[in-house]
DNA sequence: TAATCGTCGATTGTCGACAGTTTAGTCTTG
DNA sequence: CAAGACTAAACTGTCGACAATCGACGATTA
């Protein structure tokens, strides 16, 4: 008798992986602003608060360092990253570079199935727009762009997008609010998809530039308004 | 009286940073092939061999994981990354994306000083070509491309380039040999610089594509010849 | 009075130890 | 003889402890 677990899509049982949990909690604390930018993250303090030893906290901190949420200073500890206007520009400039490339590749790989996935995600964006849940809206927005990277079928590129997304999440978290009209945002994704469907690299790049350039300017403006 | 330490050019005291040293030694071992791809990296073993405890080894391993040299499998440990042909394509495709962008930005920022730095680095490439030292040649090659990223003046982009370079170093290390004629390689950098000096984005991209596409094809060929 | 030195508490870097899990090897069984 | 169950060794994840180092504050000196 085959008792070998037939793979049902179970989400891998909320791991007993301490490092991951600590990393998630720290990320939340940072994004929600409970840990102010520039403030020190004391290993022993976090460890005590969570009831674990310093080892997992340390590893989680190193993880978040690589993700750009914390910065490590040898023998002085970890600090919550401060974002200057320059950092915003660096991040969005790189994002532009990545997504242009991803979109062109995605157009090349596009199938009816993947096309529908993008289409459906735009629908989700419209539905989410009614929910008055900005965090969710941002998340679904990223999901659309992440889909493009998935369709581009370059794992290294997808990982980079995820790293950038986590940095952007932090920035957005610091700003607090973001979009004025979520429906408007949802709509602006449509020309991007249309360009990908049509497949002219130049037109794709132009629409990606417009779309991301818009976000760039918005975020940049807000960051300059509320400086550290 | 101002006795405030007048800055004498002291070389910043070679760090006693264990993690960094372990990371460097592990990287060497991997690049030199003493740790075969796919083989397990046992924390306690490395620790004993280096006369340190497992803690710094663990942190170093995590670092190399983020750099793509090792892969971690929960509760099973770290393994030396195996590169398939797909991985090569992913990496070089992303490199192409990054360097196109960097070169265009570099052209925009180019000053007489930075122009000369690039020019001089091409000279170094020619000089190194006579040394019959392939590792050094590859290193100086990267230095040229890294310079472009520095001139582009996007720190996030520079970090990405460094990450990609470390992955490529590993691949090159596995292949062993690389170029047939180092002088030829040195020469192929000249049109890239010329295009950057001229400043037409399209021409820059075209030359970058040609230059990196060449390396891509060469490395790809060798990887397919010597599969895991 | 201002800059430097010395001291003390707080915090990191590193270590050895233990528990639970994985893996390799052996034995059993159909 | 192959496949599965069992056992023992090896390894990872986590912990608490200790020494080295850092930052702050008060003492000291010109």
Short mmCIF file of C-alpha atoms (C1' of nucleotides) in Angstrom, two decimals:
data_model
loop_
_atom_site.label_atom_id
_atom_site.label_comp_id
_atom_site.label_asym_id
_atom_site.label_seq_id
_atom_site.Cartn_x
_atom_site.Cartn_y
_atom_site.Cartn_z
CA UNK A 1 0.00 0.00 0.00
CA UNK A 2 1.28 3.42 -0.97
CA UNK A 3 1.12 5.54 2.14
CA UNK A 4 3.66 7.91 0.65
CA UNK A 5 2.09 11.33 1.22
CA UNK A 6 0.36 12.27 -2.04
CA UNK A 7 1.35 15.90 -2.40
CA UNK A 8 -1.55 18.06 -1.37
CA UNK A 9 -0.60 21.71 -1.54
CA UNK A 10 -0.04 22.11 2.18
CA UNK A 11 1.85 25.25 3.11
CA UNK A 12 4.71 23.36 4.71
CA UNK A 13 3.43 23.54 8.31
CA UNK A 14 4.26 26.86 9.94
CA UNK A 15 7.87 26.00 10.53
CA UNK A 16 9.40 25.59 13.92
CA UNK A 17 12.11 27.62 12.21
CA UNK A 18 12.94 30.14 14.89
CA UNK A 19 15.20 32.27 12.72
CA UNK A 20 12.45 32.78 10.17
CA UNK A 21 9.89 33.69 12.81
CA UNK A 22 12.22 36.14 14.51
CA UNK A 23 13.07 37.67 11.15
CA UNK A 24 9.38 38.10 10.37
CA UNK A 25 8.64 39.68 13.75
CA UNK A 26 11.59 42.03 13.45
CA UNK A 27 10.53 42.96 9.94
CA UNK A 28 7.03 43.76 11.19
CA UNK A 29 8.40 45.87 14.02
CA UNK A 30 10.54 47.80 11.58
CA UNK A 31 7.89 48.26 8.93
CA UNK A 32 5.28 49.27 11.50
CA UNK A 33 7.68 51.84 12.86
CA UNK A 34 7.92 50.34 16.35
CA UNK A 35 11.65 50.30 15.73
CA UNK A 36 12.57 53.76 14.57
CA UNK A 37 15.13 54.22 11.79
CA UNK A 38 18.60 54.61 13.22
CA UNK A 39 17.71 53.01 16.52
CA UNK A 40 19.83 50.23 17.90
CA UNK A 41 18.65 46.64 17.85
CA UNK A 42 20.00 44.97 20.97
CA UNK A 43 20.33 41.22 20.53
CA UNK A 44 19.82 40.35 24.18
CA UNK A 45 16.81 42.63 24.41
CA UNK A 46 15.02 41.07 21.45
CA UNK A 47 15.97 37.62 22.69
CA UNK A 48 14.56 38.25 26.14
CA UNK A 49 11.40 39.76 24.73
CA UNK A 50 10.79 36.75 22.50
CA UNK A 51 11.90 34.17 25.03
CA UNK A 52 14.68 32.75 22.89
CA UNK A 53 18.45 32.86 23.06
CA UNK A 54 20.62 35.31 21.20
CA UNK A 55 21.70 32.84 18.52
CA UNK A 56 18.52 32.86 16.42
CA UNK A 57 18.13 36.60 16.90
CA UNK A 58 21.65 37.12 15.61
CA UNK A 59 21.02 35.03 12.53
CA UNK A 60 17.74 36.76 11.83
CA UNK A 61 19.45 40.12 12.14
CA UNK A 62 22.10 39.08 9.64
CA UNK A 63 19.31 38.04 7.29
CA UNK A 64 17.61 41.39 7.59
CA UNK A 65 20.94 43.04 7.07
CA UNK A 66 21.30 41.33 3.71
CA UNK A 67 17.74 42.38 2.95
CA UNK A 68 18.71 45.95 3.68
CA UNK A 69 16.42 46.49 6.67
CA UNK A 70 19.25 46.62 9.19
CA UNK A 71 22.84 47.73 8.98
CA UNK A 72 25.56 46.05 11.00
CA UNK A 73 28.43 47.90 12.59
CA UNK A 74 31.13 45.53 13.86
CA UNK A 75 31.31 45.32 17.63
CA UNK A 76 28.57 47.91 17.90
CA UNK A 77 25.58 45.94 16.81
CA UNK A 78 22.67 46.26 14.42
CA UNK A 79 20.78 49.45 13.65
CA UNK A 80 17.54 50.04 11.80
CA UNK A 81 18.42 51.36 8.39
CA UNK A 82 17.93 55.02 7.68
CA UNK A 83 16.70 55.82 4.22
CA UNK A 84 17.88 59.02 2.65
CA UNK A 85 16.46 60.42 -0.57
CA UNK A 86 19.54 59.01 -2.31
CA UNK A 87 18.64 55.51 -1.20
CA UNK A 88 15.16 55.87 -2.64
CA UNK A 89 16.65 56.91 -5.94
CA UNK A 90 19.11 54.01 -5.92
CA UNK A 91 16.38 51.51 -5.19
CA UNK A 92 13.87 52.78 -7.72
CA UNK A 93 16.53 53.20 -10.36
CA UNK A 94 17.53 49.59 -9.92
CA UNK A 95 13.92 48.53 -9.85
CA UNK A 96 13.42 50.25 -13.17
CA UNK A 97 16.40 48.41 -14.59
CA UNK A 98 15.11 45.06 -13.35
CA UNK A 99 11.52 45.43 -14.37
CA UNK A 100 12.24 46.72 -17.85
CA UNK A 101 14.29 43.61 -18.42
CA UNK A 102 11.74 41.34 -16.78
CA UNK A 103 8.89 42.75 -18.81
CA UNK A 104 10.70 42.25 -22.09
CA UNK A 105 11.52 38.67 -21.16
CA UNK A 106 7.97 38.10 -19.98
CA UNK A 107 6.63 39.27 -23.31
CA UNK A 108 8.87 36.76 -25.03
CA UNK A 109 7.64 33.91 -22.79
CA UNK A 110 4.01 34.96 -22.63
CA UNK A 111 1.46 32.16 -22.97
CA UNK A 112 -2.34 32.33 -22.77
CA UNK A 113 -2.11 31.00 -19.20
CA UNK A 114 0.42 33.53 -17.97
CA UNK A 115 -1.43 36.28 -19.78
CA UNK A 116 -4.58 35.37 -17.82
CA UNK A 117 -2.68 35.35 -14.56
CA UNK A 118 -1.63 38.94 -15.15
CA UNK A 119 -5.13 39.88 -16.26
CA UNK A 120 -6.61 38.33 -13.12
CA UNK A 121 -4.14 40.10 -10.89
CA UNK A 122 -5.27 43.42 -12.31
CA UNK A 123 -8.82 42.41 -11.42
CA UNK A 124 -7.65 41.65 -7.89
CA UNK A 125 -6.11 45.12 -7.77
CA UNK A 126 -9.46 46.63 -8.65
CA UNK A 127 -11.28 44.55 -6.06
CA UNK A 128 -8.73 45.37 -3.37
CA UNK A 129 -9.13 49.04 -4.16
CA UNK A 130 -12.56 49.00 -2.52
CA UNK A 131 -11.24 47.51 0.71
CA UNK A 132 -9.60 50.65 2.11
CA UNK A 133 -6.63 48.53 3.14
CA UNK A 134 -3.51 50.32 1.89
CA UNK A 135 -1.09 47.63 3.05
CA UNK A 136 -3.04 44.96 1.17
CA UNK A 137 -3.22 47.20 -1.88
CA UNK A 138 0.55 47.62 -1.91
CA UNK A 139 1.01 43.89 -1.48
CA UNK A 140 -1.23 43.06 -4.43
CA UNK A 141 0.55 45.67 -6.46
CA UNK A 142 3.86 43.94 -5.81
CA UNK A 143 2.25 40.64 -6.67
CA UNK A 144 1.50 41.90 -10.18
CA UNK A 145 5.06 43.03 -10.71
CA UNK A 146 6.37 39.85 -9.18
CA UNK A 147 4.29 37.85 -11.62
CA UNK A 148 6.05 39.58 -14.47
CA UNK A 149 9.37 38.52 -12.97
CA UNK A 150 8.13 34.97 -12.56
CA UNK A 151 7.06 34.82 -16.18
CA UNK A 152 10.48 36.16 -17.16
CA UNK A 153 11.71 32.81 -15.80
CA UNK A 154 15.00 33.96 -14.32
CA UNK A 155 15.26 32.83 -10.72
CA UNK A 156 18.14 35.14 -9.94
CA UNK A 157 16.14 38.07 -11.22
CA UNK A 158 13.12 37.04 -9.18
CA UNK A 159 15.22 36.90 -6.02
CA UNK A 160 16.51 40.37 -6.74
CA UNK A 161 12.97 41.65 -7.15
CA UNK A 162 12.00 40.16 -3.81
CA UNK A 163 14.97 41.85 -2.14
CA UNK A 164 14.06 45.17 -3.66
CA UNK A 165 10.44 44.67 -2.68
CA UNK A 166 11.38 44.18 0.96
CA UNK A 167 13.35 47.40 0.90
CA UNK A 168 10.46 49.22 -0.73
CA UNK A 169 8.03 47.77 1.79
CA UNK A 170 10.12 49.32 4.53
CA UNK A 171 10.14 52.69 2.84
CA UNK A 172 6.40 52.55 2.30
CA UNK A 173 5.96 51.52 5.92
CA UNK A 174 7.88 54.56 7.05
CA UNK A 175 5.86 56.87 4.87
CA UNK A 176 2.61 55.42 6.15
CA UNK A 177 0.21 56.48 3.46
CA UNK A 178 0.93 56.14 -0.21
CA UNK A 179 -1.68 56.34 -2.91
CA UNK A 180 -4.54 58.73 -3.13
CA UNK A 181 -6.74 56.76 -5.48
CA UNK A 182 -6.20 52.98 -5.49
CA UNK A 183 -8.49 52.54 -8.49
CA UNK A 184 -6.35 54.90 -10.49
CA UNK A 185 -3.31 52.82 -9.57
CA UNK A 186 -5.04 49.63 -10.60
CA UNK A 187 -5.90 51.16 -13.97
CA UNK A 188 -2.31 52.23 -14.64
CA UNK A 189 -1.30 48.58 -14.76
CA UNK A 190 -3.40 47.94 -17.80
CA UNK A 191 -1.21 49.67 -20.38
CA UNK A 192 1.76 47.74 -19.04
CA UNK A 193 0.03 44.45 -19.64
CA UNK A 194 -1.17 45.65 -23.03
CA UNK A 195 2.38 46.52 -24.04
CA UNK A 196 3.62 43.11 -22.91
CA UNK A 197 0.90 41.45 -24.94
CA UNK A 198 1.82 43.43 -28.02
CA UNK A 199 5.47 42.59 -27.56
CA UNK A 200 7.38 45.60 -28.90
CA UNK A 201 10.36 45.97 -26.57
CA UNK A 202 10.45 49.73 -26.94
CA UNK A 203 6.80 50.15 -26.11
CA UNK A 204 7.14 47.80 -23.14
CA UNK A 205 10.05 49.76 -21.74
CA UNK A 206 8.23 53.02 -22.27
CA UNK A 207 5.17 51.88 -20.33
CA UNK A 208 7.21 50.31 -17.54
CA UNK A 209 9.18 53.54 -17.30
CA UNK A 210 6.01 55.56 -17.06
CA UNK A 211 4.41 53.28 -14.49
CA UNK A 212 7.41 52.92 -12.19
CA UNK A 213 8.55 56.46 -12.76
CA UNK A 214 5.22 57.55 -11.36
CA UNK A 215 5.68 55.51 -8.20
CA UNK A 216 9.27 56.76 -7.95
CA UNK A 217 8.21 60.39 -8.05
CA UNK A 218 5.39 59.84 -5.58
CA UNK A 219 7.52 58.02 -3.05
CA UNK A 220 10.39 60.42 -3.54
CA UNK A 221 8.12 63.37 -2.90
CA UNK A 222 6.75 61.85 0.31
CA UNK A 223 10.21 60.93 1.56
CA UNK A 224 11.42 64.46 1.00
CA UNK A 225 8.39 65.81 2.83
CA UNK A 226 8.96 63.64 5.89
CA UNK A 227 12.73 63.51 6.28
CA UNK A 228 14.49 61.75 9.14
CA UNK B 1 45.85 73.71 22.07
CA UNK B 2 44.41 71.54 19.35
CA UNK B 3 45.74 68.06 19.98
CA UNK B 4 42.85 66.49 18.09
CA UNK B 5 44.54 63.56 16.38
CA UNK B 6 45.72 64.84 13.02
CA UNK B 7 44.85 62.03 10.59
CA UNK B 8 47.96 60.06 9.78
CA UNK B 9 47.25 57.52 7.07
CA UNK B 10 47.03 54.44 9.26
CA UNK B 11 45.83 51.32 7.44
CA UNK B 12 42.83 50.59 9.63
CA UNK B 13 44.29 47.58 11.49
CA UNK B 14 43.62 44.26 9.78
CA UNK B 15 40.44 43.09 11.44
CA UNK B 16 40.36 40.23 13.88
CA UNK B 17 36.97 39.61 12.31
CA UNK B 18 36.69 35.84 12.42
CA UNK B 19 33.54 35.60 10.35
CA UNK B 20 35.14 37.47 7.48
CA UNK B 21 38.26 35.34 7.58
CA UNK B 22 36.31 32.11 7.66
CA UNK B 23 34.15 33.34 4.80
CA UNK B 24 37.24 34.14 2.74
CA UNK B 25 38.84 30.76 3.44
CA UNK B 26 35.64 28.92 2.59
CA UNK B 27 35.28 30.94 -0.59
CA UNK B 28 38.82 30.04 -1.59
CA UNK B 29 38.21 26.38 -0.89
CA UNK B 30 35.08 26.46 -3.02
CA UNK B 31 36.58 28.43 -5.90
CA UNK B 32 39.71 26.29 -5.93
CA UNK B 33 37.55 23.20 -6.10
CA UNK B 34 38.77 21.71 -2.83
CA UNK B 35 35.09 21.62 -1.89
CA UNK B 36 33.32 19.94 -4.76
CA UNK B 37 29.93 21.22 -5.92
CA UNK B 38 27.13 19.41 -4.15
CA UNK B 39 29.33 18.29 -1.28
CA UNK B 40 28.24 18.90 2.26
CA UNK B 41 29.88 21.59 4.36
CA UNK B 42 29.94 20.31 7.92
CA UNK B 43 30.03 23.12 10.43
CA UNK B 44 31.86 21.20 13.12
CA UNK B 45 34.41 19.91 10.61
CA UNK B 46 35.31 23.35 9.32
CA UNK B 47 35.35 24.70 12.87
CA UNK B 48 37.74 22.02 14.08
CA UNK B 49 39.99 22.44 11.06
CA UNK B 50 40.25 26.18 11.64
CA UNK B 51 40.46 25.96 15.40
CA UNK B 52 37.36 28.04 16.05
CA UNK B 53 33.90 27.29 17.34
CA UNK B 54 30.88 26.63 15.17
CA UNK B 55 29.34 30.06 15.67
CA UNK B 56 31.58 32.05 13.32
CA UNK B 57 31.54 29.20 10.80
CA UNK B 58 27.77 29.26 10.82
CA UNK B 59 27.64 32.98 10.21
CA UNK B 60 30.19 32.78 7.45
CA UNK B 61 28.19 30.01 5.81
CA UNK B 62 25.05 32.11 5.93
CA UNK B 63 26.99 34.91 4.28
CA UNK B 64 28.17 32.65 1.50
CA UNK B 65 24.63 31.40 1.13
CA UNK B 66 23.42 34.92 0.41
CA UNK B 67 26.30 35.27 -2.02
CA UNK B 68 25.12 32.16 -3.79
CA UNK B 69 28.16 29.98 -3.12
CA UNK B 70 26.37 27.69 -0.70
CA UNK B 71 22.80 26.54 -0.40
CA UNK B 72 21.20 25.82 2.96
CA UNK B 73 18.82 22.99 3.58
CA UNK B 74 17.07 23.25 6.96
CA UNK B 75 18.25 20.70 9.49
CA UNK B 76 20.49 19.16 6.86
CA UNK B 77 23.18 21.76 6.59
CA UNK B 78 25.03 23.69 3.92
CA UNK B 79 26.03 22.35 0.54
CA UNK B 80 28.33 23.74 -2.12
CA UNK B 81 26.15 25.13 -4.85
CA UNK B 82 25.81 23.18 -8.04
CA UNK B 83 25.65 25.27 -11.18
CA UNK B 84 23.53 24.00 -14.02
CA UNK B 85 23.54 25.55 -17.47
CA UNK B 86 20.31 27.29 -16.47
CA UNK B 87 22.05 29.03 -13.61
CA UNK B 88 24.73 30.33 -15.93
CA UNK B 89 22.06 31.74 -18.20
CA UNK B 90 20.23 33.34 -15.28
CA UNK B 91 23.38 34.96 -13.98
CA UNK B 92 24.66 36.27 -17.29
CA UNK B 93 21.23 37.45 -18.31
CA UNK B 94 20.99 39.46 -15.12
CA UNK B 95 24.54 40.69 -15.56
CA UNK B 96 23.61 41.94 -18.98
CA UNK B 97 20.62 43.76 -17.54
CA UNK B 98 22.74 45.36 -14.82
CA UNK B 99 25.68 46.38 -16.95
CA UNK B 100 23.62 47.85 -19.75
CA UNK B 101 22.00 50.10 -17.20
CA UNK B 102 25.27 50.88 -15.43
CA UNK B 103 27.01 51.77 -18.66
CA UNK B 104 24.27 54.18 -19.71
CA UNK B 105 24.36 55.86 -16.31
CA UNK B 106 28.15 55.93 -16.39
CA UNK B 107 28.08 57.71 -19.72
CA UNK B 108 25.79 60.31 -18.23
CA UNK B 109 28.12 60.85 -15.25
CA UNK B 110 31.39 60.58 -17.13
CA UNK B 111 34.07 63.12 -16.21
CA UNK B 112 37.63 63.43 -17.51
CA UNK B 113 38.83 61.75 -14.31
CA UNK B 114 36.53 58.77 -14.49
CA UNK B 115 37.24 58.47 -18.20
CA UNK B 116 40.93 58.16 -17.42
CA UNK B 117 40.30 55.56 -14.74
CA UNK B 118 38.59 53.38 -17.31
CA UNK B 119 41.30 54.05 -19.86
CA UNK B 120 43.99 53.11 -17.32
CA UNK B 121 42.19 49.93 -16.36
CA UNK B 122 42.26 48.83 -19.99
CA UNK B 123 46.01 49.42 -19.93
CA UNK B 124 46.24 47.25 -16.84
CA UNK B 125 44.33 44.56 -18.71
CA UNK B 126 46.92 44.64 -21.47
CA UNK B 127 49.79 44.50 -19.02
CA UNK B 128 48.24 41.65 -17.09
CA UNK B 129 47.78 39.75 -20.32
CA UNK B 130 51.54 39.12 -20.43
CA UNK B 131 51.64 37.64 -16.95
CA UNK B 132 50.14 34.25 -17.76
CA UNK B 133 48.04 34.53 -14.62
CA UNK B 134 44.44 33.71 -15.59
CA UNK B 135 43.00 34.36 -12.13
CA UNK B 136 44.57 37.81 -12.04
CA UNK B 137 43.35 38.50 -15.56
CA UNK B 138 39.78 37.66 -14.61
CA UNK B 139 40.07 39.85 -11.53
CA UNK B 140 41.28 42.86 -13.52
CA UNK B 141 38.51 42.23 -16.01
CA UNK B 142 35.93 42.46 -13.26
CA UNK B 143 37.63 45.58 -11.98
CA UNK B 144 36.93 47.33 -15.28
CA UNK B 145 33.28 46.40 -15.20
CA UNK B 146 33.07 47.29 -11.53
CA UNK B 147 34.47 50.72 -12.33
CA UNK B 148 31.59 51.29 -14.71
CA UNK B 149 29.18 50.45 -11.91
CA UNK B 150 31.01 52.79 -9.54
CA UNK B 151 30.78 55.61 -12.03
CA UNK B 152 27.09 54.88 -12.42
CA UNK B 153 26.91 56.02 -8.78
CA UNK B 154 24.19 53.70 -7.56
CA UNK B 155 25.35 51.85 -4.47
CA UNK B 156 22.60 49.30 -4.64
CA UNK B 157 23.57 48.50 -8.19
CA UNK B 158 27.23 48.19 -7.24
CA UNK B 159 26.38 45.72 -4.50
CA UNK B 160 24.41 43.66 -6.97
CA UNK B 161 27.35 43.62 -9.34
CA UNK B 162 29.63 42.40 -6.54
CA UNK B 163 27.20 39.61 -5.72
CA UNK B 164 27.02 38.55 -9.34
CA UNK B 165 30.80 38.73 -9.61
CA UNK B 166 31.23 36.34 -6.71
CA UNK B 167 28.88 33.88 -8.37
CA UNK B 168 30.74 34.20 -11.65
CA UNK B 169 34.08 33.77 -9.89
CA UNK B 170 32.85 30.46 -8.60
CA UNK B 171 31.74 29.33 -12.02
CA UNK B 172 35.05 30.38 -13.53
CA UNK B 173 36.84 28.57 -10.72
CA UNK B 174 34.98 25.41 -11.56
CA UNK B 175 35.79 25.65 -15.21
CA UNK B 176 39.45 26.24 -14.47
CA UNK B 177 40.61 27.79 -17.68
CA UNK B 178 38.72 30.50 -19.48
CA UNK B 179 40.13 32.67 -22.20
CA UNK B 180 42.40 31.65 -24.99
CA UNK B 181 43.93 35.01 -25.80
CA UNK B 182 44.00 37.52 -22.94
CA UNK B 183 45.18 40.30 -25.24
CA UNK B 184 42.15 39.79 -27.40
CA UNK B 185 39.97 40.11 -24.32
CA UNK B 186 41.72 43.30 -23.28
CA UNK B 187 41.09 44.76 -26.72
CA UNK B 188 37.39 43.97 -26.68
CA UNK B 189 36.95 46.41 -23.80
CA UNK B 190 37.96 49.34 -25.94
CA UNK B 191 34.79 49.66 -28.02
CA UNK B 192 32.77 49.57 -24.81
CA UNK B 193 34.67 52.52 -23.41
CA UNK B 194 34.43 54.29 -26.75
CA UNK B 195 30.67 53.89 -26.78
CA UNK B 196 30.41 55.23 -23.25
CA UNK B 197 32.48 58.23 -24.24
CA UNK B 198 30.26 58.92 -27.22
CA UNK B 199 27.19 58.61 -25.08
CA UNK B 200 24.50 57.23 -27.40
CA UNK B 201 22.47 54.85 -25.22
CA UNK B 202 21.71 52.53 -28.09
CA UNK B 203 25.31 52.19 -29.11
CA UNK B 204 26.37 51.64 -25.50
CA UNK B 205 23.86 48.87 -25.06
CA UNK B 206 24.88 47.29 -28.31
CA UNK B 207 28.55 47.14 -27.37
CA UNK B 208 27.85 45.93 -23.85
CA UNK B 209 25.62 43.25 -25.33
CA UNK B 210 28.34 42.16 -27.70
CA UNK B 211 31.05 42.14 -25.04
CA UNK B 212 29.11 40.31 -22.34
CA UNK B 213 27.32 38.11 -24.82
CA UNK B 214 30.73 36.86 -25.87
CA UNK B 215 31.69 35.93 -22.30
CA UNK B 216 28.26 34.37 -21.83
CA UNK B 217 28.63 32.12 -24.85
CA UNK B 218 32.19 31.13 -23.91
CA UNK B 219 31.35 30.27 -20.32
CA UNK B 220 28.16 28.55 -21.37
CA UNK B 221 30.04 26.41 -23.85
CA UNK B 222 32.64 25.36 -21.26
CA UNK B 223 29.99 24.60 -18.64
CA UNK B 224 28.15 22.40 -21.09
CA UNK B 225 31.39 20.61 -21.92
CA UNK B 226 32.21 19.87 -18.29
CA UNK B 227 28.86 19.12 -16.68
CA UNK B 228 28.46 18.06 -13.05
"C1'" DT C 1 37.24 75.95 30.58
"C1'" DA C 2 37.92 72.64 27.16
"C1'" DA C 3 40.03 68.63 25.85
"C1'" DT C 4 41.85 64.19 27.29
"C1'" DC C 5 42.19 60.11 30.31
"C1'" DG C 6 40.39 56.45 33.24
"C1'" DT C 7 36.68 53.78 34.88
"C1'" DC C 8 32.33 51.24 34.85
"C1'" DG C 9 28.15 49.22 33.00
"C1'" DA C 10 26.25 47.40 28.84
"C1'" DT C 11 26.72 44.68 24.69
"C1'" DT C 12 28.93 41.89 21.23
"C1'" DG C 13 31.88 37.95 19.66
"C1'" DT C 14 32.95 33.48 20.69
"C1'" DC C 15 32.75 29.23 23.00
"C1'" DG C 16 31.30 24.50 24.69
"C1'" DA C 17 27.16 21.72 25.71
"C1'" DC C 18 22.75 19.45 25.02
"C1'" DA C 19 18.50 17.90 22.70
"C1'" DG C 20 16.20 16.54 18.62
"C1'" DT C 21 16.69 15.24 13.83
"C1'" DT C 22 18.84 13.29 9.88
"C1'" DT C 23 21.71 9.80 7.78
"C1'" DA C 24 24.22 5.70 7.14
"C1'" DG C 25 24.58 1.08 8.13
"C1'" DT C 26 22.67 -3.37 9.83
"C1'" DC C 27 19.31 -6.57 10.32
"C1'" DT C 28 14.98 -8.62 9.37
"C1'" DT C 29 11.42 -10.35 6.41
"C1'" DG C 30 8.67 -11.48 2.41
"C1'" DC D 1 17.60 -10.92 -3.19
"C1'" DA D 2 15.15 -6.66 -2.56
"C1'" DA D 3 12.50 -3.74 0.49
"C1'" DG D 4 11.49 -2.14 4.71
"C1'" DA D 5 12.32 -1.65 9.89
"C1'" DC D 6 15.57 -0.69 13.27
"C1'" DT D 7 19.93 1.16 15.55
"C1'" DA D 8 23.75 4.00 16.24
"C1'" DA D 9 26.58 7.75 14.87
"C1'" DA D 10 26.80 12.32 13.18
"C1'" DC D 11 25.06 16.73 12.69
"C1'" DT D 12 22.19 20.89 13.24
"C1'" DG D 13 19.50 24.20 16.05
"C1'" DT D 14 19.49 26.34 20.26
"C1'" DC D 15 21.07 27.59 24.68
"C1'" DG D 16 23.68 29.86 28.60
"C1'" DA D 17 28.28 31.59 29.90
"C1'" DC D 18 32.52 34.25 29.61
"C1'" DA D 19 35.96 37.43 27.90
"C1'" DA D 20 36.84 41.44 24.95
"C1'" DT D 21 35.20 45.73 23.51
"C1'" DC D 22 32.40 49.89 23.23
"C1'" DG D 23 30.07 54.20 24.93
"C1'" DA D 24 29.14 57.30 28.63
"C1'" DC D 25 30.31 59.75 32.47
"C1'" DG D 26 33.05 61.80 35.73
"C1'" DA D 27 38.02 62.97 37.10
"C1'" DT D 28 42.17 65.32 35.64
"C1'" DT D 29 45.26 68.40 33.58
"C1'" DA D 30 46.99 72.28 31.08
#
